[in-house]
């Protein structure tokens, strides 16, 4: 695990006696890092009130719980989060972490997307939230039901690795780009090819639809970009050429401008139909990403020169101060109302900035590896990040704290996408995808602390910790009889539902039994093996799975490569 101790000494952010105290008390790297970020909650001076002391102690309990959960000591982590919530009932960060711990302890699965045979190269929700699109090195793109994880249409087959994909704004079309520079438009409901003659030079790293879905644009690693008629596949703009890579292409929300991030040290604004340049936004190094604000009045760029910058989209002049990192900035994105910007850097940090003051709103979000991308949830309350350690992390934007353990992927870089309804986070890596439910935005009610204590006894070998079953039964009756529809009440009802009827996760619409049946209906070996792992406590389910497995042809041993 990454240790910030050397970084702490170098930055001299802590007096040495304080640092030694933290280390001597076994506070762990997470606590040291949080204090280094000057994010240690309200300070406690001589004569401080009991309230401020409780808030500080609550924060420390949360940090220790996070550290213990990372090392696998979940029962102790559950108890510490319970204590954190009792000390500070309004601790939203601890509330969110409590949700994640309880959901993982109660559920034995999450919605999974299985079917690709190669590494996934992109993953995203449709704008209406009903579908998920994944692209892969296995020469396919696939469309999935966002509620059930079932593949909705036949695979979108290509002649080469599929490196990019996007839905149109009405969710009815899909555009894909391949390693050999082919761009194709598909019907999202039928997988029928709608336009196929779009070809240009290089790997089609980025594809984008105009807001009305009538134009598709693409850019490549060979420094090429172009637009086509999405219905016919005929070129609209001439081939746009740069000396270096064209990293990303996107449209303004009114469709009047095309924005291209380039390795030629500028972001390029072009007319989508003619390709005529409108203006350049020039920096001193590669522009890795460029994005319009929702009202099209501003543009934010991320640059290899360790900066991000806001520009006036009408005249191309910089606005406000440069947002600086210690190394190249890989991405910079506005939130939904352009009041905030999040930047991700190779300096291992993510920073959240106020666009009105040009200042950080929380201390830097520290990572153990260079960070490639950071994005806001639709309500701006959360930020998801992906770093070079192949982990996706989720952060509270009001405090800068992590609210769930990192999701580590062993094969291929991870991708993520927030669902449009704000309930879920899609994570994809290797050849699979997962849908993870997001916590409520409200503070946890008082009964959650008791539920945490109860949950800590369910997988704990310490027999001195006995659950208060009468208290838990009282909570169950209270929650199940409640007419409230807030998220925490709905979560409580989910938690107390029998496993055979309970949805596979708090906001899911699929029960475990129905999910197993969906996997059986899919019928391929990976789905059946996964169904088998979920069915072990249920003999009747297991019988159905084994019967389906028996009908499959025997597995062929892998072909050994000949040695030269």
XYZ file of C-alpha atoms in Angstrom:
564
model
C 0.000 0.000 0.000
C 1.196 3.539 -0.821
C 2.751 5.309 2.135
C 2.851 9.120 2.205
C 5.378 9.316 5.039
C 8.310 10.452 2.886
C 6.029 12.923 1.173
C 4.999 14.258 4.575
C 8.578 14.825 5.663
C 9.492 16.521 2.391
C 6.511 18.892 2.429
C 6.960 19.714 6.149
C 3.206 19.966 6.570
C 3.321 18.522 10.104
C 5.476 19.432 13.066
C 7.748 16.456 13.721
C 6.325 15.746 17.233
C 2.788 15.576 15.798
C 3.879 13.277 12.982
C 5.714 10.983 15.381
C 2.617 10.816 17.572
C 0.445 9.779 14.618
C 2.898 7.089 13.563
C 3.468 5.817 17.095
C -0.262 5.398 17.636
C -0.535 3.124 14.614
C -2.652 5.675 12.765
C -1.669 4.201 9.421
C -0.879 5.759 6.095
C -4.409 6.949 5.392
C -4.575 8.973 8.609
C -1.133 10.451 8.030
C -2.086 11.352 4.477
C -5.340 13.002 5.545
C -3.553 15.107 8.153
C -0.911 15.992 5.598
C -3.691 17.350 3.431
C -4.672 19.660 6.300
C -8.053 17.935 6.285
C -8.181 16.797 9.887
C -11.573 18.197 10.846
C -12.095 20.954 13.401
C -9.029 21.573 15.554
C -9.305 21.017 19.286
C -7.587 23.651 21.456
C -7.479 24.038 25.211
C -11.001 24.727 26.372
C -12.566 23.401 23.151
C -16.158 22.314 23.436
C -17.194 18.699 23.805
C -18.941 19.018 20.455
C -15.755 19.906 18.570
C -13.870 17.123 20.343
C -16.572 14.631 19.343
C -16.399 15.801 15.722
C -12.638 15.300 15.649
C -12.891 11.886 17.302
C -15.632 10.930 14.847
C -13.351 11.846 11.962
C -10.453 9.832 13.357
C -12.746 6.810 13.846
C -13.803 7.094 10.203
C -10.175 7.225 9.038
C -9.219 4.217 11.145
C -12.267 2.330 9.850
C -11.256 3.005 6.252
C -7.729 1.802 6.964
C -8.983 -1.381 8.658
C -11.439 -2.108 5.852
C -8.592 -1.834 3.336
C -6.552 -4.410 5.255
C -9.488 -6.802 5.494
C -10.539 -6.189 9.105
C -14.167 -5.540 8.176
C -15.783 -6.332 11.573
C -13.572 -3.804 13.355
C -14.189 -1.299 10.562
C -17.965 -1.691 10.926
C -17.765 -1.023 14.671
C -15.596 2.064 14.201
C -17.960 3.542 11.606
C -20.822 2.946 14.055
C -18.903 4.856 16.730
C -18.096 7.629 14.240
C -21.794 8.094 13.473
C -22.750 8.121 17.150
C -20.158 10.797 17.905
C -21.216 12.907 14.918
C -24.666 11.985 13.561
C -24.249 14.522 10.759
C -21.077 12.890 9.394
C -22.055 12.442 5.753
C -18.731 10.873 4.747
C -19.075 8.180 7.427
C -22.717 7.704 6.372
C -21.668 7.014 2.802
C -18.934 4.641 3.884
C -21.412 2.850 6.151
C -23.699 2.282 3.169
C -20.883 0.719 1.154
C -19.750 -1.577 3.981
C -23.283 -2.738 4.796
C -24.204 -3.289 1.136
C -21.085 -5.382 0.513
C -21.624 -7.400 3.692
C -25.262 -8.146 2.822
C -24.968 -8.853 -0.911
C -22.951 -11.661 -2.451
C -22.888 -10.188 -5.946
C -23.409 -7.097 -8.070
C -24.791 -6.657 -11.559
C -22.104 -7.951 -13.907
C -21.606 -7.594 -17.647
C -20.054 -10.782 -19.014
C -19.455 -11.819 -22.589
C -16.425 -10.063 -23.985
C -13.419 -12.265 -24.705
C -10.946 -9.386 -24.908
C -10.035 -6.358 -22.825
C -12.720 -3.666 -22.660
C -11.628 -0.311 -24.110
C -14.593 1.901 -23.151
C -17.837 1.717 -21.167
C -20.695 4.208 -20.876
C -24.394 4.599 -20.123
C -26.868 5.746 -22.729
C -28.193 9.273 -22.013
C -31.595 7.832 -21.058
C -29.916 5.422 -18.614
C -31.552 2.267 -19.985
C -28.536 0.819 -21.801
C -24.805 0.361 -21.396
C -22.291 0.311 -24.252
C -18.934 -1.455 -24.025
C -16.224 -1.731 -26.667
C -13.434 -4.281 -26.690
C -10.253 -5.579 -28.242
C -12.243 -8.718 -29.137
C -13.454 -6.810 -32.246
C -16.940 -6.224 -30.809
C -19.067 -3.611 -29.129
C -21.980 -4.766 -26.996
C -25.218 -3.206 -25.778
C -26.496 -4.254 -22.352
C -29.689 -3.760 -20.381
C -28.652 -1.392 -17.570
C -31.206 -2.946 -15.177
C -30.451 -6.650 -15.708
C -26.983 -6.839 -17.274
C -28.358 -8.947 -20.143
C -26.923 -8.305 -23.599
C -29.789 -6.718 -25.526
C -28.716 -7.159 -29.148
C -26.289 -9.295 -31.142
C -22.708 -8.128 -30.816
C -21.648 -5.249 -33.017
C -18.934 -7.060 -34.986
C -15.901 -5.288 -36.460
C -12.810 -6.290 -38.424
C -10.393 -4.906 -35.837
C -10.161 -3.908 -32.182
C -12.886 -1.449 -31.171
C -11.255 1.418 -29.278
C -14.111 3.914 -28.836
C -17.884 4.069 -28.737
C -20.655 6.532 -27.919
C -24.455 6.816 -27.893
C -26.296 9.627 -29.648
C -28.122 12.062 -27.357
C -31.468 10.322 -27.993
C -29.887 6.910 -27.175
C -31.074 5.509 -30.519
C -27.732 5.392 -32.371
C -24.219 4.221 -31.576
C -20.969 5.268 -33.196
C -17.853 3.109 -32.864
C -14.237 3.609 -33.870
C -11.623 0.909 -34.511
C -7.881 0.520 -34.293
C -7.647 0.594 -38.106
C -9.546 3.886 -38.370
C -13.032 2.731 -39.349
C -16.042 4.578 -37.945
C -19.476 2.933 -38.037
C -22.962 4.077 -37.016
C -25.363 1.459 -35.633
C -28.992 1.200 -34.621
C -28.830 0.796 -30.816
C -32.000 -1.341 -30.730
C -31.192 -3.831 -33.501
C -27.387 -3.720 -34.003
C -28.039 -2.941 -37.667
C -25.312 -0.967 -39.437
C -26.616 2.429 -40.525
C -23.476 3.984 -42.021
C -20.268 2.102 -42.791
C -18.195 4.003 -45.348
C -16.395 6.215 -42.848
C -12.654 5.583 -42.977
C -9.675 7.702 -42.027
C -6.072 7.349 -40.928
C -4.974 6.029 -37.563
C -6.704 4.545 -34.536
C -10.105 6.202 -33.968
C -9.452 7.126 -30.337
C -12.478 9.380 -29.980
C -15.922 9.463 -31.629
C -18.782 11.870 -30.990
C -22.291 12.665 -32.226
C -23.652 16.151 -32.782
C -26.536 16.915 -30.384
C -29.130 16.247 -33.109
C -27.462 12.940 -34.061
C -27.010 13.984 -37.699
C -23.228 14.357 -37.685
C -20.562 12.019 -36.365
C -16.975 13.129 -35.724
C -13.805 11.190 -34.965
C -10.163 11.883 -34.154
C -7.105 9.615 -34.271
C -3.670 8.957 -32.848
C -2.212 9.862 -36.246
C -3.384 13.468 -35.871
C -6.440 13.217 -38.106
C -10.039 14.328 -37.571
C -13.137 14.415 -39.737
C -16.931 14.693 -39.703
C -19.451 12.626 -41.651
C -23.177 12.545 -42.312
C -24.385 9.980 -39.743
C -27.179 8.737 -42.025
C -25.166 8.200 -45.212
C -21.554 7.957 -44.060
C -20.504 10.583 -46.602
C -17.781 13.021 -45.485
C -18.852 16.531 -44.519
C -15.570 18.168 -43.579
C -12.336 17.579 -45.437
C -9.687 15.591 -43.589
C -8.358 17.773 -40.746
C -4.655 17.097 -40.176
C -2.276 17.811 -37.300
C 1.400 17.006 -36.789
C 0.728 15.086 -33.563
C -2.176 13.100 -32.108
C -5.767 14.362 -32.020
C -6.693 13.092 -28.559
C -10.351 13.948 -28.209
C -13.232 15.377 -30.241
C -16.581 16.749 -29.030
C -19.416 19.073 -30.052
C -20.800 22.155 -28.375
C -24.308 21.562 -26.994
C -25.804 23.678 -29.799
C -23.910 21.696 -32.453
C -22.312 24.781 -33.970
C -18.703 24.033 -33.036
C -16.379 21.044 -33.005
C -13.668 21.012 -30.327
C -10.501 18.959 -30.845
C -7.747 18.448 -28.255
C -4.423 18.064 -30.071
C -0.767 17.280 -29.570
C 0.083 20.394 -31.584
C -0.051 22.509 -28.410
C -3.559 23.869 -28.955
C -7.236 23.031 -28.744
C -8.902 23.580 -32.102
C -12.405 24.965 -32.709
C -13.826 24.030 -36.112
C -17.067 24.315 -38.052
C -18.479 20.741 -37.994
C -19.789 20.832 -41.579
C -16.994 22.617 -43.385
C -14.017 21.929 -41.155
C -13.088 25.617 -41.298
C -11.162 26.740 -38.233
C -12.993 29.120 -35.926
C -10.106 29.719 -33.484
C -7.231 28.112 -31.608
C -6.673 27.936 -27.861
C -2.901 27.710 -27.655
C -0.737 26.404 -24.800
C 2.900 25.336 -24.556
C 2.454 21.563 -24.830
C 0.036 18.764 -25.730
C -3.623 19.439 -24.936
C -4.887 16.074 -23.658
C -8.519 17.053 -23.163
C -10.849 19.950 -23.975
C -14.479 20.372 -22.924
C -17.228 22.949 -23.383
C -19.159 24.199 -20.380
C -22.859 23.241 -20.551
C -23.801 26.762 -21.743
C -21.001 26.773 -24.390
C -19.576 30.027 -23.011
C -16.373 28.514 -21.652
C -13.886 25.774 -22.487
C -11.552 23.997 -20.083
C -8.334 22.387 -21.318
C -5.889 19.955 -19.704
C -2.279 20.259 -20.784
C 0.966 18.298 -20.549
C 2.639 21.468 -19.202
C 1.124 20.709 -15.752
C -1.769 23.136 -16.110
C -5.471 23.330 -16.823
C -7.044 26.539 -18.061
C -10.470 28.095 -18.665
C -11.089 29.959 -21.933
C -13.762 32.259 -23.285
C -15.294 30.165 -26.064
C -16.342 33.252 -28.042
C -13.003 35.036 -28.324
C -10.483 32.381 -27.250
C -8.960 34.387 -24.400
C -8.010 32.821 -21.036
C -10.298 33.414 -18.052
C -9.023 33.588 -14.477
C -5.897 31.958 -13.129
C -4.133 28.894 -14.456
C -4.886 25.724 -12.442
C -1.500 24.170 -11.681
C -0.320 20.648 -10.820
C 3.143 19.208 -10.292
C 3.094 17.226 -13.536
C 1.068 16.875 -16.733
C -2.732 17.184 -16.437
C -4.518 14.337 -18.221
C -8.107 15.533 -17.924
C -10.134 18.557 -16.850
C -13.925 18.536 -16.674
C -16.718 20.883 -15.626
C -19.509 19.780 -13.329
C -23.124 20.059 -14.503
C -23.490 23.796 -13.799
C -19.839 24.747 -14.494
C -19.343 25.995 -10.932
C -16.564 23.441 -10.389
C -13.753 21.863 -12.373
C -11.971 18.626 -11.531
C -8.448 18.021 -12.830
C -6.464 14.760 -12.870
C -2.690 14.680 -13.078
C 0.361 12.492 -13.392
C 1.493 14.035 -10.088
C -0.774 11.448 -8.348
C -3.366 14.071 -7.403
C -6.870 15.160 -8.347
C -7.920 18.714 -7.565
C -11.376 20.270 -7.382
C -11.507 23.982 -8.234
C -14.115 26.705 -7.892
C -14.582 28.428 -11.257
C -15.591 31.665 -9.525
C -12.540 31.947 -7.260
C -9.937 29.794 -9.091
C -9.188 28.173 -5.708
C -9.311 24.610 -4.469
C -12.524 23.685 -2.683
C -10.952 20.746 -0.813
C -7.369 19.523 -0.316
C -5.901 17.508 -3.223
C -7.200 13.963 -3.556
C -4.008 11.914 -3.241
C -3.478 8.657 -5.191
C -0.687 6.062 -5.164
C -0.117 6.410 -8.933
C -0.593 8.908 -11.791
C -4.264 9.750 -12.332
C -5.696 9.510 -15.827
C -9.233 10.785 -15.420
C -11.645 12.317 -12.908
C -15.350 13.082 -13.409
C -18.257 14.475 -11.406
C -21.520 12.699 -10.758
C -24.536 14.534 -12.216
C -25.369 16.154 -8.849
C -21.681 17.072 -8.306
C -21.641 15.450 -4.864
C -19.185 12.715 -5.901
C -16.063 12.422 -8.034
C -14.817 9.163 -9.518
C -11.149 8.763 -10.442
C -9.004 6.177 -12.188
C -5.261 5.913 -11.565
C -2.273 3.972 -12.831
C -2.651 1.325 -10.138
C -5.748 0.115 -12.089
C -8.128 1.265 -9.374
C -11.329 3.285 -9.477
C -11.942 5.458 -6.424
C -14.986 7.404 -5.283
C -14.690 10.680 -3.357
C -16.993 13.087 -1.518
C -16.616 16.500 -3.196
C -17.537 18.477 -0.072
C -14.751 16.970 2.059
C -12.308 15.303 -0.336
C -12.639 11.965 1.491
C -12.976 8.520 -0.084
C -16.363 6.936 0.560
C -15.626 3.383 -0.543
C -12.615 1.140 -0.906
C -10.810 1.307 -4.259
C -12.109 -1.079 -6.915
C -8.952 -2.803 -8.164
C -8.820 -4.473 -11.572
C -6.114 -6.924 -12.504
C -6.335 -6.868 -16.298
C -6.383 -3.809 -18.513
C -7.085 -0.184 -17.609
C -10.406 0.502 -15.833
C -13.195 2.691 -17.189
C -16.144 4.193 -15.350
C -19.402 6.006 -16.009
C -21.997 7.503 -13.664
C -25.590 6.531 -14.419
C -27.780 9.474 -15.510
C -30.141 8.914 -12.547
C -27.232 9.204 -10.092
C -27.932 5.816 -8.494
C -25.066 3.739 -9.877
C -21.465 3.726 -11.027
C -20.459 1.512 -13.946
C -16.923 0.133 -13.723
C -15.363 -1.947 -16.492
C -11.961 -3.578 -16.747
C -10.470 -6.678 -18.267
C -13.323 -8.401 -20.081
C -16.098 -7.632 -17.561
C -18.138 -4.771 -16.143
C -19.846 -4.166 -12.782
C -22.635 -1.852 -11.683
C -22.089 -0.532 -8.145
C -24.875 1.250 -6.262
C -24.075 4.719 -4.928
C -24.898 5.809 -1.362
C -27.726 8.156 -0.365
C -26.890 11.846 -0.282
C -28.521 12.208 3.123
C -26.999 11.626 6.547
C -27.615 8.156 7.975
C -30.476 7.833 10.499
C -29.585 6.786 14.046
C -30.525 3.126 13.519
C -27.692 2.672 11.006
C -25.095 2.711 13.812
C -26.907 -0.184 15.522
C -27.082 -2.009 12.213
C -23.324 -1.584 11.764
C -22.689 -3.112 15.186
C -24.979 -6.016 14.309
C -23.258 -6.539 10.935
C -19.868 -6.616 12.650
C -20.897 -9.748 14.582
C -22.016 -11.744 11.537
C -18.528 -12.634 10.329
C -16.516 -12.155 13.505
C -14.810 -14.937 15.448
C -14.750 -12.831 18.619
C -17.495 -14.538 20.640
C -17.429 -11.775 23.243
C -19.202 -9.558 20.675
C -22.835 -10.643 20.838
C -25.517 -8.952 18.720
C -28.430 -7.222 20.388
C -31.065 -9.216 18.524
C -33.986 -7.516 20.255
C -32.702 -4.115 19.158
C -32.215 -5.294 15.568
C -35.697 -6.803 15.474
C -37.144 -3.500 16.665
C -35.278 -1.702 13.867
C -36.506 -4.228 11.304
C -40.128 -3.740 12.351
C -39.769 0.037 12.375
C -38.137 0.215 8.947
C -40.478 -2.259 7.260
C -43.573 -0.496 8.605
C -42.353 2.955 7.573
C -44.180 4.789 4.774
C -41.143 6.968 4.090
C -39.534 6.733 0.662
C -36.148 8.277 1.429
C -33.078 6.334 0.329
C -32.042 5.175 3.778
C -35.483 3.725 4.512
C -35.448 1.931 1.156
C -31.966 0.657 1.942
C -33.128 -0.642 5.338
C -36.036 -2.506 3.742
C -33.617 -4.036 1.245
C -31.249 -5.067 4.037
C -33.956 -6.900 5.989
C -35.519 -8.672 2.989
C -34.941 -12.430 2.738
C -32.062 -13.359 0.440
C -34.317 -15.244 -1.982
C -36.422 -12.113 -2.540
C -33.907 -9.341 -1.964
C -32.586 -7.548 -5.070
C -28.927 -8.249 -5.721
C -28.041 -4.713 -4.594
C -29.934 -1.873 -2.871
C -31.135 -0.030 -5.993
C -31.355 -3.057 -8.292
C -34.628 -4.346 -9.746
C -33.453 -7.956 -10.029
C -33.731 -10.505 -7.221
C -30.938 -13.011 -6.726
C -33.122 -15.869 -7.978
C -34.132 -13.936 -11.097
C -30.519 -12.989 -11.677
C -29.443 -16.633 -11.498
C -32.215 -17.515 -13.962
C -31.002 -14.785 -16.327
C -27.502 -16.245 -16.190
C -28.869 -19.737 -16.852
C -30.849 -18.417 -19.828
C -27.690 -16.831 -21.230
C -26.217 -20.330 -21.294
C -22.520 -19.718 -21.896
C -19.971 -21.293 -19.587
C -18.769 -18.122 -17.806
C -22.378 -17.138 -17.006
C -23.239 -20.625 -15.770
C -20.127 -20.876 -13.636
C -20.984 -17.530 -12.070
C -24.582 -18.691 -11.513
C -23.198 -21.806 -9.840
C -21.139 -19.750 -7.403
C -24.248 -17.754 -6.454
C -26.468 -20.846 -6.108
C -24.469 -22.888 -3.621
C -26.800 -22.143 -0.644
C -29.860 -23.165 -2.732
C -29.957 -26.831 -3.867
C -32.854 -26.373 -6.313
C -31.091 -23.500 -8.067
C -27.840 -25.449 -8.130
C -29.572 -28.411 -9.776
C -30.763 -26.188 -12.641
C -27.319 -24.687 -13.120
C -25.571 -28.079 -13.142
C -28.114 -29.382 -15.635
C -27.361 -26.482 -17.976
C -23.611 -26.964 -17.547
C -23.924 -30.659 -18.403
C -25.399 -29.772 -21.794
C -22.380 -27.723 -22.823
C -19.652 -29.314 -24.938
C -16.498 -30.195 -22.993
C -14.006 -27.407 -22.522
C -11.066 -27.572 -24.877
C -7.630 -27.320 -23.275
C -5.705 -24.184 -24.226
C -3.429 -24.564 -27.226
C 0.209 -24.492 -26.181
C 2.427 -22.155 -28.137
C 5.337 -23.878 -29.813
C 8.743 -22.943 -28.492
C 11.198 -21.535 -30.951
